[in-house]
Amino acid sequence: MKLKVKGFDIHAGFLDITAQRSVLAAIRGVVADAPFFRPETPYGKPMSVRMTAAGKYGWLSDKKGYRYVSSHPSGRPWPAIPADVLNIWRDVTGLEREPECCLINYYSAEAKMGLHQDRDEASTEWPVVSVSLGDEGLFRMGNVTRGGKTESHWLKSGDVVVMGGDARLAYHGVDRIRAGSSTLLPKGGRLNLTLRVVT
Ligand code: SIN
Ligand code: MN
């Protein structure tokens, strides 16, 4: 399905339940090595989303600002991006270049993410690929400049989104989580993986 902003593609139901469980098991392995933490905005406000990452780089936000770093707050390097997750990237982008970061966001029922652009990467010529698991999230897509009309879409467990082209720098965010809409995660909530080329 394509929305108005060019380059924004939703592959609805891309992962069946077996594939979702397999990706989830791999992500659990990552989280065991690199536990979730709650980043703070540069203004010192804790984010509602909990984060961790896999790959050469993970994304961090704290009083020093937004940036990619090569280790988890524990000081250890980030675990490798699981093969299942790299396969999704290859399948939907057809690119040989591999992502260097798989950012892992966990949204509890109350969590959300304000409209923002992904622009901490060295180049925006590469797409960002997002994988949703667990409860549905109301995803909002705006424009490359702040303001104007936005489009909202409920992302379900197993949906894969590609943001490339004009959509690569479009404002986007998650307004709310539909608690109890999926049984994939025993404790509920939504996991979102975003794959990014960083350097
Ligand atoms: C993000 O923009 O980093 C996450 C988007 C999402 O949770 O769907
Ligand atoms: Mn983003």
Coordinates of N, CA and C and ligand atoms in Angstrom, one line a residue:
M1 N 0.8 -1.2 0.0 CA 0.0 0.0 0.0 C 0.9 1.3 0.0
K2 N 0.5 2.3 -0.8 CA 1.3 3.5 -0.9 C 0.5 4.6 -0.3
L3 N 1.1 5.5 0.4 CA 0.5 6.7 0.9 C 0.9 7.8 0.0
K4 N 0.3 9.0 0.3 CA 0.5 10.2 -0.5 C 2.0 10.6 -0.7
V5 N 2.7 10.5 0.4 CA 4.1 10.9 0.3 C 4.9 9.8 -0.4
K6 N 5.6 10.2 -1.5 CA 6.2 9.2 -2.4 C 7.4 8.6 -1.6
G7 N 7.6 7.3 -1.8 CA 8.7 6.6 -1.1 C 8.3 6.0 0.2
F8 N 7.0 6.1 0.6 CA 6.6 5.5 1.8 C 5.7 4.3 1.5
D9 N 6.2 3.1 1.8 CA 5.5 1.9 1.4 C 5.3 1.0 2.6
I10 N 4.0 0.6 2.7 CA 3.7 -0.4 3.8 C 3.5 -1.7 3.2
H11 N 4.3 -2.7 3.6 CA 4.1 -4.1 3.2 C 3.3 -4.7 4.4
A12 N 2.0 -4.6 4.2 CA 1.1 -5.1 5.3 C 1.2 -6.6 5.4
G13 N 1.4 -7.1 6.6 CA 1.4 -8.6 6.8 C 2.6 -9.2 6.2
F14 N 3.7 -8.5 6.0 CA 4.9 -9.0 5.4 C 5.4 -10.3 6.1
L15 N 5.4 -10.3 7.5 CA 5.9 -11.4 8.3 C 4.6 -12.2 8.8
D16 N 4.6 -13.5 8.5 CA 3.5 -14.3 9.0 C 3.9 -14.6 10.5
I17 N 3.0 -15.3 11.2 CA 3.2 -15.4 12.6 C 4.4 -16.2 13.0
T18 N 4.8 -17.2 12.1 CA 6.0 -18.0 12.4 C 7.2 -17.1 12.2
A19 N 7.2 -16.2 11.2 CA 8.4 -15.3 11.0 C 8.4 -14.3 12.1
Q20 N 7.2 -13.8 12.6 CA 7.2 -12.8 13.7 C 7.8 -13.4 14.9
R21 N 7.5 -14.7 15.2 CA 8.0 -15.4 16.4 C 9.5 -15.6 16.3
S22 N 10.0 -15.9 15.1 CA 11.4 -16.1 14.9 C 12.2 -14.8 15.1
V23 N 11.7 -13.7 14.5 CA 12.3 -12.4 14.7 C 12.3 -12.0 16.2
L24 N 11.2 -12.2 16.8 CA 11.0 -11.9 18.3 C 12.1 -12.7 19.1
A25 N 12.3 -14.0 18.8 CA 13.2 -14.7 19.6 C 14.6 -14.2 19.4
A26 N 14.9 -13.8 18.2 CA 16.3 -13.2 17.9 C 16.4 -11.9 18.6
I27 N 15.4 -11.1 18.7 CA 15.4 -9.8 19.4 C 15.6 -10.0 20.9
R28 N 14.9 -11.0 21.4 CA 15.1 -11.3 22.8 C 16.6 -11.6 23.1
G29 N 17.3 -12.3 22.2 CA 18.7 -12.5 22.4 C 19.5 -11.2 22.5
V30 N 19.1 -10.3 21.6 CA 19.8 -9.0 21.6 C 19.6 -8.3 22.9
V31 N 18.3 -8.3 23.4 CA 18.0 -7.5 24.6 C 18.6 -8.2 25.8
A32 N 18.9 -9.5 25.8 CA 19.5 -10.1 26.9 C 21.0 -9.6 27.0
D33 N 21.6 -9.2 25.9 CA 22.9 -8.7 25.9 C 23.0 -7.2 26.1
A34 N 22.0 -6.5 25.5 CA 21.9 -5.1 25.5 C 20.5 -4.7 26.0
P35 N 20.4 -4.6 27.3 CA 19.0 -4.3 27.9 C 18.4 -3.0 27.5
F36 N 17.1 -2.9 27.5 CA 16.4 -1.7 27.2 C 16.8 -0.6 28.2
F37 N 16.9 0.6 27.7 CA 17.1 1.8 28.6 C 16.2 2.9 28.2
R38 N 16.0 3.9 29.0 CA 15.1 5.0 28.6 C 15.9 6.2 28.3
P39 N 16.0 6.6 27.1 CA 16.8 7.8 26.7 C 16.1 9.1 27.2
E40 N 16.9 10.1 27.4 CA 16.4 11.4 27.8 C 16.5 12.3 26.6
T41 N 15.6 13.3 26.5 CA 15.7 14.3 25.4 C 16.9 15.2 25.8
P42 N 17.4 15.9 24.8 CA 18.5 16.9 25.2 C 18.1 17.9 26.3
Y43 N 16.8 18.0 26.5 CA 16.3 18.9 27.6 C 16.1 18.2 28.9
G44 N 16.5 16.9 28.9 CA 16.5 16.2 30.2 C 15.2 15.5 30.5
K45 N 14.2 15.5 29.6 CA 12.9 14.8 29.8 C 13.1 13.3 29.4
P46 N 12.7 12.4 30.2 CA 12.8 11.0 29.8 C 11.8 10.7 28.7
M47 N 12.2 9.9 27.7 CA 11.3 9.5 26.6 C 10.3 8.4 27.2
S48 N 9.2 8.3 26.6 CA 8.2 7.2 27.0 C 8.6 5.9 26.4
V49 N 9.3 5.9 25.3 CA 9.7 4.7 24.6 C 11.0 4.2 25.2
R50 N 11.2 2.9 25.4 CA 12.4 2.3 25.8 C 13.2 1.8 24.6
M51 N 14.5 1.9 24.6 CA 15.3 1.6 23.4 C 16.5 0.8 23.7
T52 N 16.9 0.1 22.7 CA 18.2 -0.6 22.7 C 18.6 -0.7 21.2
A53 N 19.6 -1.4 20.8 CA 20.0 -1.5 19.4 C 20.9 -2.7 19.2
A54 N 21.0 -3.1 17.9 CA 21.9 -4.1 17.4 C 22.7 -3.5 16.3
G55 N 23.9 -4.0 16.0 CA 24.6 -3.5 14.9 C 25.9 -2.8 15.3
K56 N 26.5 -2.2 14.3 CA 27.7 -1.5 14.6 C 27.5 -0.2 15.4
Y57 N 26.3 0.4 15.2 CA 25.9 1.6 15.9 C 24.5 1.5 16.5
G58 N 24.4 2.2 17.6 CA 23.1 2.3 18.2 C 22.8 3.8 18.4
W59 N 21.5 4.1 18.5 CA 21.2 5.6 18.6 C 21.0 5.9 20.0
L60 N 21.4 7.1 20.4 CA 21.3 7.6 21.8 C 20.9 9.0 21.8
S61 N 20.1 9.3 22.9 CA 19.8 10.7 23.1 C 20.0 10.9 24.6
D62 N 20.7 12.0 24.9 CA 20.8 12.4 26.3 C 21.1 13.9 26.3
K63 N 21.7 14.5 27.4 CA 21.9 15.9 27.4 C 22.9 16.4 26.4
K64 N 23.7 15.5 25.9 CA 24.7 15.9 24.8 C 24.0 15.9 23.5
G65 N 22.8 15.5 23.3 CA 22.1 15.5 22.1 C 21.8 14.2 21.5
Y66 N 21.4 14.2 20.2 CA 21.1 12.9 19.5 C 22.3 12.5 18.7
R67 N 22.6 11.2 18.8 CA 23.7 10.7 18.0 C 23.8 9.2 17.9
Y68 N 24.6 8.7 17.0 CA 24.9 7.3 17.0 C 26.2 7.0 17.7
V69 N 26.2 5.9 18.5 CA 27.4 5.5 19.3 C 27.7 4.1 19.1
S70 N 28.9 3.7 19.3 CA 29.3 2.3 19.0 C 29.2 1.4 20.2
S71 N 28.7 1.9 21.4 CA 28.4 0.9 22.5 C 27.2 1.3 23.3
H72 N 26.6 0.3 23.9 CA 25.5 0.4 24.8 C 25.9 1.2 26.0
P73 N 25.0 1.8 26.7 CA 25.3 2.5 27.9 C 26.2 1.7 28.9
S74 N 26.1 0.4 28.9 CA 26.9 -0.5 29.7 C 28.4 -0.4 29.4
G75 N 28.7 0.1 28.2 CA 30.1 0.1 27.7 C 30.4 -1.0 26.7
R76 N 29.5 -2.0 26.7 CA 29.7 -3.1 25.8 C 29.3 -2.7 24.3
P77 N 29.9 -3.3 23.3 CA 29.5 -3.1 21.9 C 28.1 -3.6 21.8
W78 N 27.3 -3.1 20.8 CA 26.0 -3.6 20.5 C 26.1 -5.0 19.9
P79 N 25.1 -5.9 20.2 CA 25.1 -7.2 19.6 C 24.9 -7.1 18.1
A80 N 25.2 -8.1 17.4 CA 25.1 -8.1 15.9 C 23.6 -8.1 15.5
I81 N 23.3 -7.5 14.3 CA 21.9 -7.5 13.8 C 21.6 -9.0 13.5
P82 N 20.5 -9.5 14.0 CA 20.1 -10.9 13.7 C 19.9 -11.2 12.2
A83 N 20.3 -12.4 11.7 CA 20.2 -12.7 10.3 C 18.8 -12.6 9.8
D84 N 17.8 -13.0 10.6 CA 16.4 -12.8 10.1 C 16.0 -11.4 9.8
V85 N 16.6 -10.5 10.6 CA 16.3 -9.1 10.4 C 17.0 -8.5 9.2
L86 N 18.2 -9.0 9.0 CA 19.0 -8.6 7.7 C 18.2 -9.1 6.5
N87 N 17.7 -10.3 6.6 CA 16.9 -10.8 5.5 C 15.7 -10.0 5.1
I88 N 15.0 -9.4 6.1 CA 13.9 -8.5 5.8 C 14.4 -7.3 5.0
W89 N 15.5 -6.7 5.5 CA 16.1 -5.6 4.8 C 16.4 -5.9 3.3
R90 N 17.0 -7.0 3.1 CA 17.4 -7.5 1.7 C 16.1 -7.7 0.9
D91 N 15.1 -8.3 1.5 CA 13.9 -8.6 0.7 C 13.2 -7.4 0.3
V92 N 13.1 -6.4 1.2 CA 12.2 -5.3 0.8 C 13.0 -4.2 0.1
T93 N 14.3 -4.1 0.2 CA 15.1 -3.1 -0.4 C 15.9 -3.6 -1.7
G94 N 16.2 -4.8 -1.7 CA 17.0 -5.4 -2.7 C 18.4 -4.8 -2.7
L95 N 18.8 -4.2 -1.7 CA 20.2 -3.5 -1.6 C 21.3 -4.5 -1.2
E96 N 22.5 -4.2 -1.7 CA 23.6 -5.0 -1.2 C 24.1 -4.4 0.1
R97 N 24.1 -3.1 0.1 CA 24.5 -2.4 1.3 C 23.7 -2.8 2.5
E98 N 24.4 -3.1 3.6 CA 23.6 -3.6 4.8 C 23.4 -2.5 5.8
P99 N 22.3 -2.6 6.6 CA 22.1 -1.5 7.6 C 23.2 -1.7 8.7
E100 N 23.6 -0.6 9.3 CA 24.6 -0.6 10.4 C 23.9 -0.5 11.8
C101 N 22.6 -0.2 11.8 CA 21.9 -0.1 13.0 C 20.6 -0.7 12.9
C102 N 20.2 -1.5 13.9 CA 18.8 -1.9 14.1 C 18.4 -1.3 15.4
L103 N 17.7 -0.2 15.3 CA 17.2 0.5 16.6 C 16.0 -0.3 17.0
I104 N 15.9 -0.6 18.3 CA 14.8 -1.4 18.8 C 14.0 -0.5 19.8
N105 N 12.8 -0.2 19.5 CA 12.0 0.6 20.4 C 10.9 -0.3 21.0
Y106 N 10.7 -0.1 22.3 CA 9.6 -0.8 22.9 C 8.6 0.3 23.5
Y107 N 7.3 0.1 23.0 CA 6.3 1.0 23.4 C 5.3 0.3 24.4
S108 N 5.3 0.7 25.6 CA 4.2 0.2 26.5 C 2.9 0.8 26.1
A109 N 1.8 0.5 26.7 CA 0.5 1.0 26.3 C 0.4 2.5 26.3
E110 N 1.2 3.2 27.2 CA 1.1 4.6 27.3 C 2.2 5.3 26.4
A111 N 3.1 4.6 25.8 CA 4.2 5.3 25.2 C 3.8 5.8 23.8
K112 N 4.5 6.8 23.4 CA 4.3 7.4 22.0 C 5.6 8.1 21.6
M113 N 5.6 8.5 20.3 CA 6.8 9.1 19.8 C 6.4 10.3 19.0
G114 N 6.8 11.5 19.4 CA 6.5 12.7 18.7 C 7.0 12.8 17.3
L115 N 6.4 13.6 16.5 CA 6.8 13.8 15.1 C 8.2 14.2 15.0
H116 N 9.0 13.6 14.2 CA 10.4 13.9 14.1 C 10.9 13.4 12.7
Q117 N 12.1 13.9 12.3 CA 12.7 13.4 11.1 C 13.9 12.5 11.5
D118 N 14.2 11.5 10.7 CA 15.4 10.7 11.0 C 16.6 11.3 10.2
R119 N 17.4 12.1 10.9 CA 18.4 12.8 10.1 C 19.8 12.8 10.8
D120 N 20.0 11.8 11.6 CA 21.3 11.7 12.3 C 22.3 10.8 11.5
E121 N 21.8 10.3 10.4 CA 22.6 9.4 9.5 C 23.5 10.3 8.6
A122 N 24.6 9.8 8.2 CA 25.5 10.6 7.3 C 24.9 10.9 6.0
S123 N 24.1 10.0 5.5 CA 23.5 10.2 4.2 C 22.0 9.8 4.2
T124 N 21.2 10.5 3.5 CA 19.8 10.0 3.5 C 19.4 9.4 2.2
E125 N 20.4 9.0 1.5 CA 20.1 8.3 0.2 C 19.6 6.9 0.4
W126 N 19.9 6.3 1.6 CA 19.5 4.9 1.9 C 18.1 5.0 2.6
P127 N 17.3 4.0 2.4 CA 16.0 4.0 3.0 C 16.1 3.6 4.5
V128 N 15.1 3.8 5.3 CA 14.9 3.3 6.6 C 13.8 2.3 6.5
V129 N 14.0 1.1 7.1 CA 13.1 0.0 7.0 C 12.6 -0.2 8.5
S130 N 11.3 -0.3 8.6 CA 10.7 -0.5 10.0 C 9.9 -1.8 10.1
V131 N 10.0 -2.5 11.1 CA 9.3 -3.8 11.4 C 8.5 -3.6 12.7
S132 N 7.2 -3.9 12.6 CA 6.4 -3.8 13.8 C 6.0 -5.1 14.3
L133 N 6.1 -5.3 15.6 CA 5.7 -6.6 16.3 C 4.9 -6.3 17.5
G134 N 3.9 -7.0 17.8 CA 3.1 -6.9 19.0 C 1.9 -5.9 18.7
D135 N 1.5 -5.2 19.8 CA 0.3 -4.3 19.7 C 0.4 -3.3 18.5
E136 N -0.8 -3.0 18.0 CA -0.8 -2.0 16.9 C -0.4 -0.6 17.3
G137 N 0.2 0.1 16.5 CA 0.6 1.5 16.8 C 0.1 2.4 15.7
L138 N -0.4 3.6 16.1 CA -1.0 4.5 15.2 C 0.2 5.4 14.7
F139 N 0.6 5.1 13.5 CA 1.7 5.8 12.9 C 1.3 7.0 12.1
R140 N 1.9 8.1 12.3 CA 1.5 9.3 11.6 C 2.7 9.8 10.7
M141 N 2.3 10.1 9.4 CA 3.3 10.5 8.5 C 3.0 11.9 8.0
G142 N 4.0 12.8 8.1 CA 3.8 14.1 7.6 C 4.6 14.5 6.4
N143 N 5.2 15.6 6.4 CA 5.9 16.1 5.2 C 7.3 16.4 5.5
V144 N 8.1 16.8 4.5 CA 9.5 17.0 4.7 C 9.8 18.3 5.5
T145 N 8.8 19.1 5.5 CA 8.9 20.3 6.4 C 7.8 20.1 7.5
R146 N 8.0 20.8 8.6 CA 7.1 20.7 9.7 C 5.7 21.3 9.3
G147 N 4.7 20.7 9.9 CA 3.3 21.2 9.6 C 2.7 20.6 8.4
G148 N 1.5 21.1 8.0 CA 0.8 20.6 6.9 C 0.0 19.4 7.3
K149 N -0.6 18.8 6.2 CA -1.5 17.6 6.4 C -0.7 16.4 6.8
T150 N -1.2 15.5 7.6 CA -0.5 14.3 7.9 C -1.5 13.1 7.6
E151 N -1.0 11.9 7.4 CA -1.8 10.7 7.2 C -1.5 9.7 8.3
S152 N -2.5 9.1 8.9 CA -2.3 8.2 9.9 C -2.7 6.8 9.5
H153 N -2.0 5.8 10.0 CA -2.2 4.4 9.7 C -1.9 3.5 10.8
W154 N -2.8 2.6 11.1 CA -2.5 1.6 12.2 C -1.5 0.6 11.7
L155 N -0.3 0.5 12.3 CA 0.7 -0.6 11.9 C 0.5 -1.8 12.8
K156 N 0.3 -2.9 12.1 CA 0.1 -4.2 12.9 C 1.3 -5.0 12.9
S157 N 1.2 -6.0 13.8 CA 2.3 -7.0 14.0 C 2.6 -7.7 12.7
G158 N 3.9 -7.6 12.2 CA 4.3 -8.3 11.0 C 4.3 -7.3 9.8
D159 N 3.8 -6.1 10.0 CA 3.9 -5.1 8.9 C 5.4 -4.5 8.8
V160 N 5.8 -4.3 7.6 CA 7.1 -3.8 7.3 C 6.9 -2.5 6.5
V161 N 7.6 -1.4 6.9 CA 7.4 -0.1 6.2 C 8.8 0.3 5.7
V162 N 8.8 0.8 4.5 CA 10.0 1.3 3.9 C 9.8 2.8 3.7
M163 N 10.8 3.6 4.3 CA 10.8 5.0 4.1 C 12.0 5.4 3.2
G164 N 11.8 5.7 2.0 CA 12.9 6.0 1.1 C 12.4 7.2 0.3
G165 N 13.3 7.6 -0.7 CA 12.9 8.7 -1.5 C 12.4 10.0 -0.8
D166 N 11.3 10.6 -1.2 CA 10.8 11.8 -0.5 C 10.4 11.5 0.9
A167 N 10.0 10.2 1.2 CA 9.6 9.9 2.5 C 10.7 9.8 3.5
R168 N 11.9 9.7 3.0 CA 13.1 9.4 3.9 C 13.3 10.6 4.9
L169 N 13.0 11.8 4.5 CA 13.1 12.9 5.4 C 11.8 13.5 5.9
A170 N 10.7 12.7 5.7 CA 9.4 13.2 6.1 C 9.3 13.0 7.7
Y171 N 8.5 14.0 8.2 CA 8.2 13.9 9.7 C 7.3 12.7 9.9
H172 N 7.6 11.9 11.0 CA 6.8 10.8 11.3 C 6.8 10.6 12.8
G173 N 5.8 9.9 13.3 CA 5.8 9.6 14.8 C 4.7 8.6 15.1
V174 N 4.6 8.2 16.3 CA 3.6 7.2 16.8 C 2.7 7.9 17.8
D175 N 1.4 8.0 17.5 CA 0.5 8.7 18.4 C 0.0 7.9 19.6
R176 N -0.3 6.6 19.3 CA -0.7 5.8 20.4 C -0.7 4.3 20.1
I177 N -0.8 3.5 21.1 CA -0.7 2.1 21.0 C -2.1 1.5 21.4
R178 N -2.5 0.5 20.6 CA -3.8 -0.1 20.9 C -3.5 -1.3 21.8
A179 N -3.6 -1.1 23.1 CA -3.2 -2.2 24.0 C -4.1 -3.4 23.8
G180 N -3.6 -4.6 23.9 CA -4.3 -5.8 23.8 C -4.7 -6.2 22.4
S181 N -4.2 -5.5 21.4 CA -4.5 -5.8 20.0 C -3.7 -7.0 19.4
S182 N -2.7 -7.5 20.1 CA -1.9 -8.6 19.7 C -1.5 -9.5 20.9
T183 N -1.4 -10.7 20.6 CA -0.9 -11.6 21.7 C 0.5 -12.1 21.5
L184 N 1.2 -11.5 20.5 CA 2.6 -11.9 20.3 C 3.5 -11.7 21.5
L185 N 3.4 -10.5 22.1 CA 4.2 -10.2 23.3 C 3.4 -10.6 24.5
P186 N 3.9 -11.5 25.3 CA 3.1 -12.0 26.5 C 2.7 -10.8 27.4
K187 N 3.6 -9.8 27.6 CA 3.2 -8.7 28.5 C 2.6 -7.5 27.7
G188 N 2.3 -7.7 26.4 CA 1.7 -6.6 25.6 C 2.7 -5.6 25.2
G189 N 2.2 -4.6 24.6 CA 3.1 -3.5 24.1 C 3.5 -3.7 22.6
R190 N 4.3 -2.8 22.1 CA 4.7 -2.8 20.7 C 6.2 -2.7 20.6
L191 N 6.8 -3.6 19.8 CA 8.2 -3.5 19.5 C 8.3 -3.0 18.0
N192 N 9.2 -2.0 17.8 CA 9.5 -1.6 16.5 C 11.0 -1.6 16.2
L193 N 11.3 -2.2 15.1 CA 12.8 -2.3 14.7 C 12.9 -1.3 13.6
T194 N 13.9 -0.4 13.6 CA 14.2 0.4 12.4 C 15.6 0.1 12.0
L195 N 15.8 -0.2 10.7 CA 17.1 -0.5 10.1 C 17.6 0.7 9.4
R196 N 18.8 1.1 9.7 CA 19.4 2.3 9.1 C 20.8 2.1 8.7
V197 N 21.2 2.7 7.6 CA 22.6 2.8 7.2 C 23.0 4.1 7.8
V198 N 24.1 4.1 8.6 CA 24.5 5.2 9.4 C 25.6 6.1 8.8
T199 N 26.6 5.4 8.2 CA 27.8 6.1 7.8 C 27.9 6.4 6.3
Ligands
SIN1 C1 11.0 5.6 14.8 O1 10.6 6.6 14.1 O2 12.1 5.5 15.2 C2 10.0 4.5 15.1 C3 8.8 4.5 14.3 C4 7.8 3.4 14.8 O3 7.8 3.1 16.0 O4 7.0 2.9 14.0
MN2 MN 12.1 7.9 13.2

